Structures are given as C-alpha cells and as structure tokens.
Short mmCIF file of C-alpha atoms and ligand atoms in Angstrom, two decimals:
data_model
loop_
_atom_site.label_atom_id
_atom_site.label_comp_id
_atom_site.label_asym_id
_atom_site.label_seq_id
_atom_site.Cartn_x
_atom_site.Cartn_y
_atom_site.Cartn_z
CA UNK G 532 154.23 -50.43 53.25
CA UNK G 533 156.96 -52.11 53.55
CA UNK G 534 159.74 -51.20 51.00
CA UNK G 535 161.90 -53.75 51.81
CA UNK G 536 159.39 -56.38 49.97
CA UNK G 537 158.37 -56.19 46.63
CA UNK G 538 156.10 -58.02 44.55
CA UNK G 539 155.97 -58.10 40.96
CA UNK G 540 152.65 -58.95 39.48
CA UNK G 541 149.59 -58.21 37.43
CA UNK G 542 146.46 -57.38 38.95
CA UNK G 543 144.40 -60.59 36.64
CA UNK G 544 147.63 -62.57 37.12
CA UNK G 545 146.17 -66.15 39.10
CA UNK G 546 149.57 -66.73 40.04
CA UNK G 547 150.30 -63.12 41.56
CA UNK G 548 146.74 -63.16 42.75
CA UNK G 549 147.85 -66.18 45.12
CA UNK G 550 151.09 -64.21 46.48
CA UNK G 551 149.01 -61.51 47.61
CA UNK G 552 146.58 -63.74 48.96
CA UNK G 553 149.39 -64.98 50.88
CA UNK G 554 150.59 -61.85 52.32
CA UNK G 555 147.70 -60.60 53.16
CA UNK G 556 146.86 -63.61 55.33
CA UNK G 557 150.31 -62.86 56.89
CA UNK G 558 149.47 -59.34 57.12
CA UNK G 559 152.66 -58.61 55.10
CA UNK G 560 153.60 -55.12 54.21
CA UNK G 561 154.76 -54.63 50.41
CA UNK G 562 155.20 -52.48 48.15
CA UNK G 563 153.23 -53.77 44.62
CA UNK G 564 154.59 -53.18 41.28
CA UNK G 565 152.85 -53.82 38.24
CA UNK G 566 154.65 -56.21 35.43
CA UNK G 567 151.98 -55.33 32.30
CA UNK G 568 151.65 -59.18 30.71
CA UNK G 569 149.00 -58.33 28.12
CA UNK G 570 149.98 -55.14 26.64
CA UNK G 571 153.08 -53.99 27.01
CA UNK G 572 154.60 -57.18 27.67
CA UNK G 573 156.77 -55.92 29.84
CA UNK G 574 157.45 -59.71 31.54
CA UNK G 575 159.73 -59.73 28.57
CA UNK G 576 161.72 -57.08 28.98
CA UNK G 577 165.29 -58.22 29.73
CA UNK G 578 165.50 -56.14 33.00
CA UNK G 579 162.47 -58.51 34.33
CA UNK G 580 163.90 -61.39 32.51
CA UNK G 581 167.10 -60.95 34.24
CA UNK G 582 164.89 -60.75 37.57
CA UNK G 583 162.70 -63.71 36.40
CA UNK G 584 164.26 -65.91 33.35
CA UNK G 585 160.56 -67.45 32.45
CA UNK G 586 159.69 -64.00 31.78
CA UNK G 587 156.54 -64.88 34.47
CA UNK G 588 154.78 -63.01 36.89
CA UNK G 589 154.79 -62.92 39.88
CA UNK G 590 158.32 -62.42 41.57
CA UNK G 591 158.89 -61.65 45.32
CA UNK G 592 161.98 -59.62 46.02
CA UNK G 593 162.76 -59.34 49.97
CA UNK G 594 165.77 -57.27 50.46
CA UNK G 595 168.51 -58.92 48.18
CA UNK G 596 166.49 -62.07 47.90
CA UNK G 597 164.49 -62.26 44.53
CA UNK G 598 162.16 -65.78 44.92
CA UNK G 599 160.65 -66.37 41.80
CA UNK G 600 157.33 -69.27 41.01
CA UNK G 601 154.11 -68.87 43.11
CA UNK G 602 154.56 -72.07 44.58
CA UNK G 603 158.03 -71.74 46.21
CA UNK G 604 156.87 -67.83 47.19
CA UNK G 605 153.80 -68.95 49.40
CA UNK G 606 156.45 -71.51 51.44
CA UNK G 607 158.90 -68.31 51.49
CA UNK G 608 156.17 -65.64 52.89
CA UNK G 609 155.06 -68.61 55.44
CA UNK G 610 158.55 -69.29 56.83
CA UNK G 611 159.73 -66.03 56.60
CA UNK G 612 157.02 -63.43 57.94
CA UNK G 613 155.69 -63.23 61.18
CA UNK G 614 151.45 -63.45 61.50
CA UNK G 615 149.40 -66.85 61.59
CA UNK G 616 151.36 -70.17 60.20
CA UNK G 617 149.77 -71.18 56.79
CA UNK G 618 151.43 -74.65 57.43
CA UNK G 619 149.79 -77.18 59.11
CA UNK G 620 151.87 -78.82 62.31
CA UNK G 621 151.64 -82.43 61.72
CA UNK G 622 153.39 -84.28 58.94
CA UNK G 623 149.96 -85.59 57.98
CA UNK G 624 148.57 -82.11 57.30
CA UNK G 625 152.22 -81.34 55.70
CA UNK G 626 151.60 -83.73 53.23
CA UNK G 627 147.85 -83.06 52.24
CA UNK G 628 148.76 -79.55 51.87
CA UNK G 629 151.92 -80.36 49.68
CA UNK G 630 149.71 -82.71 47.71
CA UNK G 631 146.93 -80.01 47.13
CA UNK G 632 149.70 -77.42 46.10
CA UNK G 633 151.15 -79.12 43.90
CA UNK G 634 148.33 -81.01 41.89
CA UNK G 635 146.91 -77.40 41.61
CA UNK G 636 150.07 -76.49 40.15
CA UNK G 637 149.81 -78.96 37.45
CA UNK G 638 146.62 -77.89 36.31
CA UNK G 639 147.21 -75.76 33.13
CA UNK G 640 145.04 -72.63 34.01
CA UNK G 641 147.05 -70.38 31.64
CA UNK G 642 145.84 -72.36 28.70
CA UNK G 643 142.52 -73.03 29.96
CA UNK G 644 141.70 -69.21 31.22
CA UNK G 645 142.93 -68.17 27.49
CA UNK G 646 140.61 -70.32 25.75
CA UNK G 647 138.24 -69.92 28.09
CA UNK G 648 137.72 -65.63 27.80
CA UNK G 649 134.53 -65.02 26.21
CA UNK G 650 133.52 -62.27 23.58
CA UNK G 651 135.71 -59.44 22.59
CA UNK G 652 138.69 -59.81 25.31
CA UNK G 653 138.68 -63.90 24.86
CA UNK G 654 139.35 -63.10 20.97
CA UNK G 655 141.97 -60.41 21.18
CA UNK G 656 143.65 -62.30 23.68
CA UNK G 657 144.08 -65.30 21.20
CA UNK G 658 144.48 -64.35 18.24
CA UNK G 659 146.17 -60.52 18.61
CA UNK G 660 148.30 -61.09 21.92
CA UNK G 661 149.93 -64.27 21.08
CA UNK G 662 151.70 -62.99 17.46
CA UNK G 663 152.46 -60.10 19.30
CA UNK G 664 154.48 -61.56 21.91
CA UNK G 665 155.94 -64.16 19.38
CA UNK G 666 157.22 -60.96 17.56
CA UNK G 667 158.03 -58.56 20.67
CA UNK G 668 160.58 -61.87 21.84
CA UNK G 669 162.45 -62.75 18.65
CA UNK G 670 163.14 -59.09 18.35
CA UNK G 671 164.25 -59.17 22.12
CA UNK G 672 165.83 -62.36 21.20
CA UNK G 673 168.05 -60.92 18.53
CA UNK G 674 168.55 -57.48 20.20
CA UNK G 675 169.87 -59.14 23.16
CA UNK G 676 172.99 -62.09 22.99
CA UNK G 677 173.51 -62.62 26.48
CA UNK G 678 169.55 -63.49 27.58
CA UNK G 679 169.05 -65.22 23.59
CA UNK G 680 168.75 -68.87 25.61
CA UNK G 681 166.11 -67.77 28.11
CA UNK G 682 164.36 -66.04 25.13
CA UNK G 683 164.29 -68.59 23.05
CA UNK G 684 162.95 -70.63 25.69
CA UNK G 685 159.88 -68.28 26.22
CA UNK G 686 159.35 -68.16 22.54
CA UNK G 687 158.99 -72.09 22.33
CA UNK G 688 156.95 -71.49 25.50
CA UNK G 689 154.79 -69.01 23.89
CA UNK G 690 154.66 -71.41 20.80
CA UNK G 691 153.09 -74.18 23.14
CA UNK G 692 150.82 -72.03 24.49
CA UNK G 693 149.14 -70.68 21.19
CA UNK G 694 149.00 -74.21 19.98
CA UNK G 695 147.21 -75.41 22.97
CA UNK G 696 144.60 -72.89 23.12
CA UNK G 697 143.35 -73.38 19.74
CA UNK G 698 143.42 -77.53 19.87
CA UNK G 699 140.11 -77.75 21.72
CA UNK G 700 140.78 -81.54 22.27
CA UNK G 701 143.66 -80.29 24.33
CA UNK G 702 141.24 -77.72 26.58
CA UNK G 703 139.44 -80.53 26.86
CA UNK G 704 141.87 -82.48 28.55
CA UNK G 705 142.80 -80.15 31.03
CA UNK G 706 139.56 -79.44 31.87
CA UNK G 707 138.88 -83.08 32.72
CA UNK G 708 141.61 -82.68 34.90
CA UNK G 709 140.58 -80.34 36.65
CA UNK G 710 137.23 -82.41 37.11
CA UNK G 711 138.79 -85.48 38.54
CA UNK G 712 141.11 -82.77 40.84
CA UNK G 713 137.78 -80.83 42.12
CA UNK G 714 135.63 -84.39 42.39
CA UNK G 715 138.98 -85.30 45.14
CA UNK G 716 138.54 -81.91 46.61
CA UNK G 717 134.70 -82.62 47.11
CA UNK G 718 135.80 -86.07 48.56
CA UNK G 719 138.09 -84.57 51.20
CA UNK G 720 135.71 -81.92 52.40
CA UNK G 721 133.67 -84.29 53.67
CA UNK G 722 136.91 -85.21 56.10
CA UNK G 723 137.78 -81.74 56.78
CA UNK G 724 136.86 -78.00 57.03
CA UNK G 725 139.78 -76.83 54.79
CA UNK G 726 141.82 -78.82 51.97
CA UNK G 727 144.89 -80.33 54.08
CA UNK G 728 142.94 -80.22 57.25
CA UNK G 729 140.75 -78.07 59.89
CA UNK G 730 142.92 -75.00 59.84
CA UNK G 731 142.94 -72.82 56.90
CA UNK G 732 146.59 -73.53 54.88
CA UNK G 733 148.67 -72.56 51.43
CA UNK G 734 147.01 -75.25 49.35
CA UNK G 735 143.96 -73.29 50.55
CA UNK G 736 145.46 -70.18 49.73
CA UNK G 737 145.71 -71.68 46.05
CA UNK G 738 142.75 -73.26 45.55
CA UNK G 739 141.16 -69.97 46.39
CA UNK G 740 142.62 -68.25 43.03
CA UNK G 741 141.77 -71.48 40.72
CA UNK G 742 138.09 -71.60 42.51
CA UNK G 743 138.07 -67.50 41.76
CA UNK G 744 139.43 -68.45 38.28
CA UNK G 745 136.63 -70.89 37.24
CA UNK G 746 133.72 -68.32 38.43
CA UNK G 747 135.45 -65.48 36.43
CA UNK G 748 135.80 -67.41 33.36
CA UNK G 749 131.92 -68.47 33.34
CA UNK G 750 133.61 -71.93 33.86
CA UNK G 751 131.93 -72.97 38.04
CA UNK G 752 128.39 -73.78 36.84
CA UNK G 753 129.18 -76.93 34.78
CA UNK G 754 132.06 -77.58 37.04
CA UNK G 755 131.06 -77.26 40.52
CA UNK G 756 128.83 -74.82 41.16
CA UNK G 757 125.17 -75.50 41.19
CA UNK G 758 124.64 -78.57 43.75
CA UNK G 759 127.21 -79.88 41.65
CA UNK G 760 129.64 -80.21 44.49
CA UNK G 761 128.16 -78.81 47.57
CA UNK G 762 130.81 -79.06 49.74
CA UNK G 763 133.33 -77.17 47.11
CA UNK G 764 130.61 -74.62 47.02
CA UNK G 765 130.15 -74.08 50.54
CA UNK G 766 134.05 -74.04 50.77
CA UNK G 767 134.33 -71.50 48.44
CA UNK G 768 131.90 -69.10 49.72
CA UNK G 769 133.83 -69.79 53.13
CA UNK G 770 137.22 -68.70 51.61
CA UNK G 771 135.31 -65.61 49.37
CA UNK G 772 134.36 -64.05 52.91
CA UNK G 773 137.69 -63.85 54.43
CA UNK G 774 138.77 -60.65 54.69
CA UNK G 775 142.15 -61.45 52.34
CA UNK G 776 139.84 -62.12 49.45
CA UNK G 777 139.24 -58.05 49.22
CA UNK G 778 142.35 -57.08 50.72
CA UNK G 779 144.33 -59.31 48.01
CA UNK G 780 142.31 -58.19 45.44
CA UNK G 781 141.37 -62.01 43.82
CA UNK G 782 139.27 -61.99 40.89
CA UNK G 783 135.76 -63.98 40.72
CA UNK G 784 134.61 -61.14 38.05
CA UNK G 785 136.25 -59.18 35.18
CA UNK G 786 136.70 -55.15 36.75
CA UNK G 787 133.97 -53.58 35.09
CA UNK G 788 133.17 -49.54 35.40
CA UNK G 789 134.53 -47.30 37.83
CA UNK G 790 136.84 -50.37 39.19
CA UNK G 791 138.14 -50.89 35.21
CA UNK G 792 139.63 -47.55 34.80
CA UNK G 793 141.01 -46.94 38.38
CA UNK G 794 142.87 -50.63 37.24
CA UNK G 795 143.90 -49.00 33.90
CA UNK G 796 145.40 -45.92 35.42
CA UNK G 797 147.29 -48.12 38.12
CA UNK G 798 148.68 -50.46 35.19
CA UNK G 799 149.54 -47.13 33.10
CA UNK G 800 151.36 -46.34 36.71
CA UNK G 801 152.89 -49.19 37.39
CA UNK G 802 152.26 -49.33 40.57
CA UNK G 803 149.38 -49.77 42.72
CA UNK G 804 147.90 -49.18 46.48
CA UNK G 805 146.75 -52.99 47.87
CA UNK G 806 143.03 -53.85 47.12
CA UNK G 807 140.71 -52.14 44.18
CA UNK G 808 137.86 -50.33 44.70
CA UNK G 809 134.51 -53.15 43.24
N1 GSH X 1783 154.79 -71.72 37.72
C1 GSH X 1783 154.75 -70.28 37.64
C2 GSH X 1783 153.80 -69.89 36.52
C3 GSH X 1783 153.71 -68.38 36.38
C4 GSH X 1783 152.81 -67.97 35.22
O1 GSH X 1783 152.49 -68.78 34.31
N2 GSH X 1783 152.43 -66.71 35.25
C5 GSH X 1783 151.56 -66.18 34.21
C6 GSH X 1783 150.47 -65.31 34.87
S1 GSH X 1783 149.49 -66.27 36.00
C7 GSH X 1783 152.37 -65.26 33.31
O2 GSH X 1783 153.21 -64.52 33.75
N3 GSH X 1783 152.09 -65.34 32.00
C8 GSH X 1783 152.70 -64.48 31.03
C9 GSH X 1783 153.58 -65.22 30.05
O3 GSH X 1783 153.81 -66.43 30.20
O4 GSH X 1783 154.03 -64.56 29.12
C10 GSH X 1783 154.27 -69.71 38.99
O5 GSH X 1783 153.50 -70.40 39.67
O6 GSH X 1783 154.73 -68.62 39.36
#
C-alpha cells in the first residue's frame, strides 16, 4: 500500500468504481478511504468539501496533489504511474478513446441508477435519502459562511437530482441515450476488439463500470443483453474476466450475505483492504 496515494470513494460509487479500475490495471498501490454518500453523507462534510467542492466521490490525492472528477483521474493515474499505458499511441486511437470517455460521461447514470433501484433500497433511496441530504446541506450551508457558495450549489444540485428521478419522462430520456450510445458501441465492435481500438484503453476502463451498472440495476436484458447486442455482450464478458474486475471490486450485483456485512463493517471503518470477499 502505498500511502502516498489516496483515494476517496464509496465502494457502490460508479465513478470511484472506475478509479480503482484504473489503478488496478496500473497495478497502483493506494491506500482506500471510504467517503459514506448514502448514510452519513459524509461527501458533505466541509472537510471533504474543502477537498472536493461538488461534494462528489471519488477524489485522488497523490502526495500534495488532490485531482478531483473520474474523468480527469483516469488521464492522471495513466500519465503518472508506471505499469501498462491505458492510452492508445496513435492520434486516431487518442481520439476514439476521448470520444468514448467523454460521451460516457454525459450519460446521467446518477439519475438513472436512482430511479432505477428496485424494491426496498430503490424506495429509501428516493424518497428518504434525498430530504435528508436537502436538510443535512442547508444546515451545513448555514453553519458554515465561508463554503455557503459551494453548498448552495450542491443543494440546487441535489434539487435537480430529486426532480429528475421522479419525472419518468426524464429517465426516459436518458435511457434512450444510452441506447443510441450502446447501439454506436455495438457498431464499433465490429471494427475493433476494444472501444478506441485493439488494445484495451480508459474509455474501456469506463465503459466497464456503466456495462457493470446496467447488469446491477436489472437494466442489460432490455438494453443489451440477450442477443440484443452480441458484440457488447461478448465485450463485456471479455472485460468481466480481467483480473481488475475482482481486484477493483466493480459491481454487476448488489453485496448480498457474508460480502454485505464485511462491506458494512468496512464503511462503519472507513477504510477498507482492496477487493471484497463475493
Ligand atoms: N463528474 C464526476 C461525478 C461524480 C459523481 O456524481 N459521483 C457520485 C457517485 S458515482 C456522488 O458522489 N454522488 C453523491 C452526491 O452527489 O451527493 C466524476 O466523474 O467524478
């Protein structure tokens, strides 16, 4: 472990699920801490909001260097560690990868994983969470003058969100996004092994987590699972049997027995070793 890099996530987090995917295709040692952004909120405290002024997980802190948004972390881990380059060498490849990276960054998942959630989880998460944190920031809000811009940013933020989730025309519109996005994807595996070409890259690295994302949330059969897109599926099973898929810990499934209260008792810790016991 190395202490000099630090990563602040959540174990569910998609976004912090793609850092660690990252690292562990570098073979990057760090030391994981656990930001709690269900229960205890603590992505809003204003020590993390200080370290991260969305009040968003995850953040990558490398000696004095804090890099903050999933996106711009992957290009830092690439450039900056040692182990196999996630980039690919020609411009062409540069480009694809760029492209893939950053239409999967416009795809709302946040929205569309929180009104997605079925049964008991999918309903506390909408309609107990979101008052909660709408409450737990104006209190921050007020308690604290010199962060009151970036929380009232985060509460307007919030606002969107909850509004979002419960406008099912609006799901609906992301999720035909996401359609025309994964019909592309289909399209350009039939040119190449990987997303921006033959080798295995970041936008590869991301797609993995939104792929993971869809099974979890009972979302991949009417998307692309099911001879619906048989190269995506293919692809996906390709990138589910790398060994950074268990190493990084990405989600296809909710934790369920033995695994859901060793991930309890690490969130309770704050802290975590890489990788969870399935
Ligand atoms: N663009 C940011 C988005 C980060 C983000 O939305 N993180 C989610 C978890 S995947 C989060 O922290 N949500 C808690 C909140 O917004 O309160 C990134 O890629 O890092």
């Amino acid at each position: 472990m190395d202490a000099n890099v630090t990563l602040y996530g959540f174990p569910g987090s998609l976004c912090s699920q793609k850092v660690r995917l990252a690292l562990a295709e570098k073979r990057v040692p760090y030391r994981s801490r656990i930001v709690d952004i269900e229960l205890r909120l603590q992505n809003y405290e204003p020590w993390y909001m200080r370290l991260n002024p969305r009040g968003v997980v995850p953040t990558l802190v490398h000696g004095d260097r804090v890099v903050t948004d999933s996106a711009r972390i992957l290009r830092y881990v690439d450039e900056t560690f040692e182990g196999p380059p996630l980039v690919p060498d020609s411009s062409d490849g540069r480009e694809r990868m760029t492209g893939w990276i950053d239409q999967q960054d416009r795809l709302r998942m946040r929205e569309l994983s929180y009104a997605s959630f079925r049964g008991a989880l999918g309903l506390v998460l909408r309609r107990v969470s979101m008052p909660l944190r709408l409450s737990k920031l104006r209190r921050l809000r007020d308690a604290n003058s010199d962060l009151a811009q970036l929380y009232q940013a985060k509460i307007d933020d919030v606002r969107e969100w909850r509004a979002a989730i419960a406008k099912p025309v609006e799901i609906a519109g992301i999720r035909r996004e996401l359609e025309v996005v994964l019909r592309r994807a289909e399209r350009q595996l039939g040119e190449c092994t990987h997303l921006a070409g033959d080798d295995y890259s970041l936008a590869d690295v991301a797609w993995t987590c939104v792929l993971a994302r869809l099974e979890m949330t009972g979302l991949a059969p009417s998307l692309w699972a099911g001879g619906r897109s048989p190269r995506l599926e293919a692809y996906y099973a390709r990138l589910c049997a790398r060994p950074s898929f268990t190493k990084a810990d990405v989600w296809n499934a909710m934790p369920r027995g033995r695994a859901r209260l060793a991930l309890i008792r690490s969130i309770r810790a704050g802290s975590r070793a890489e990788g969870r016991e399935r």
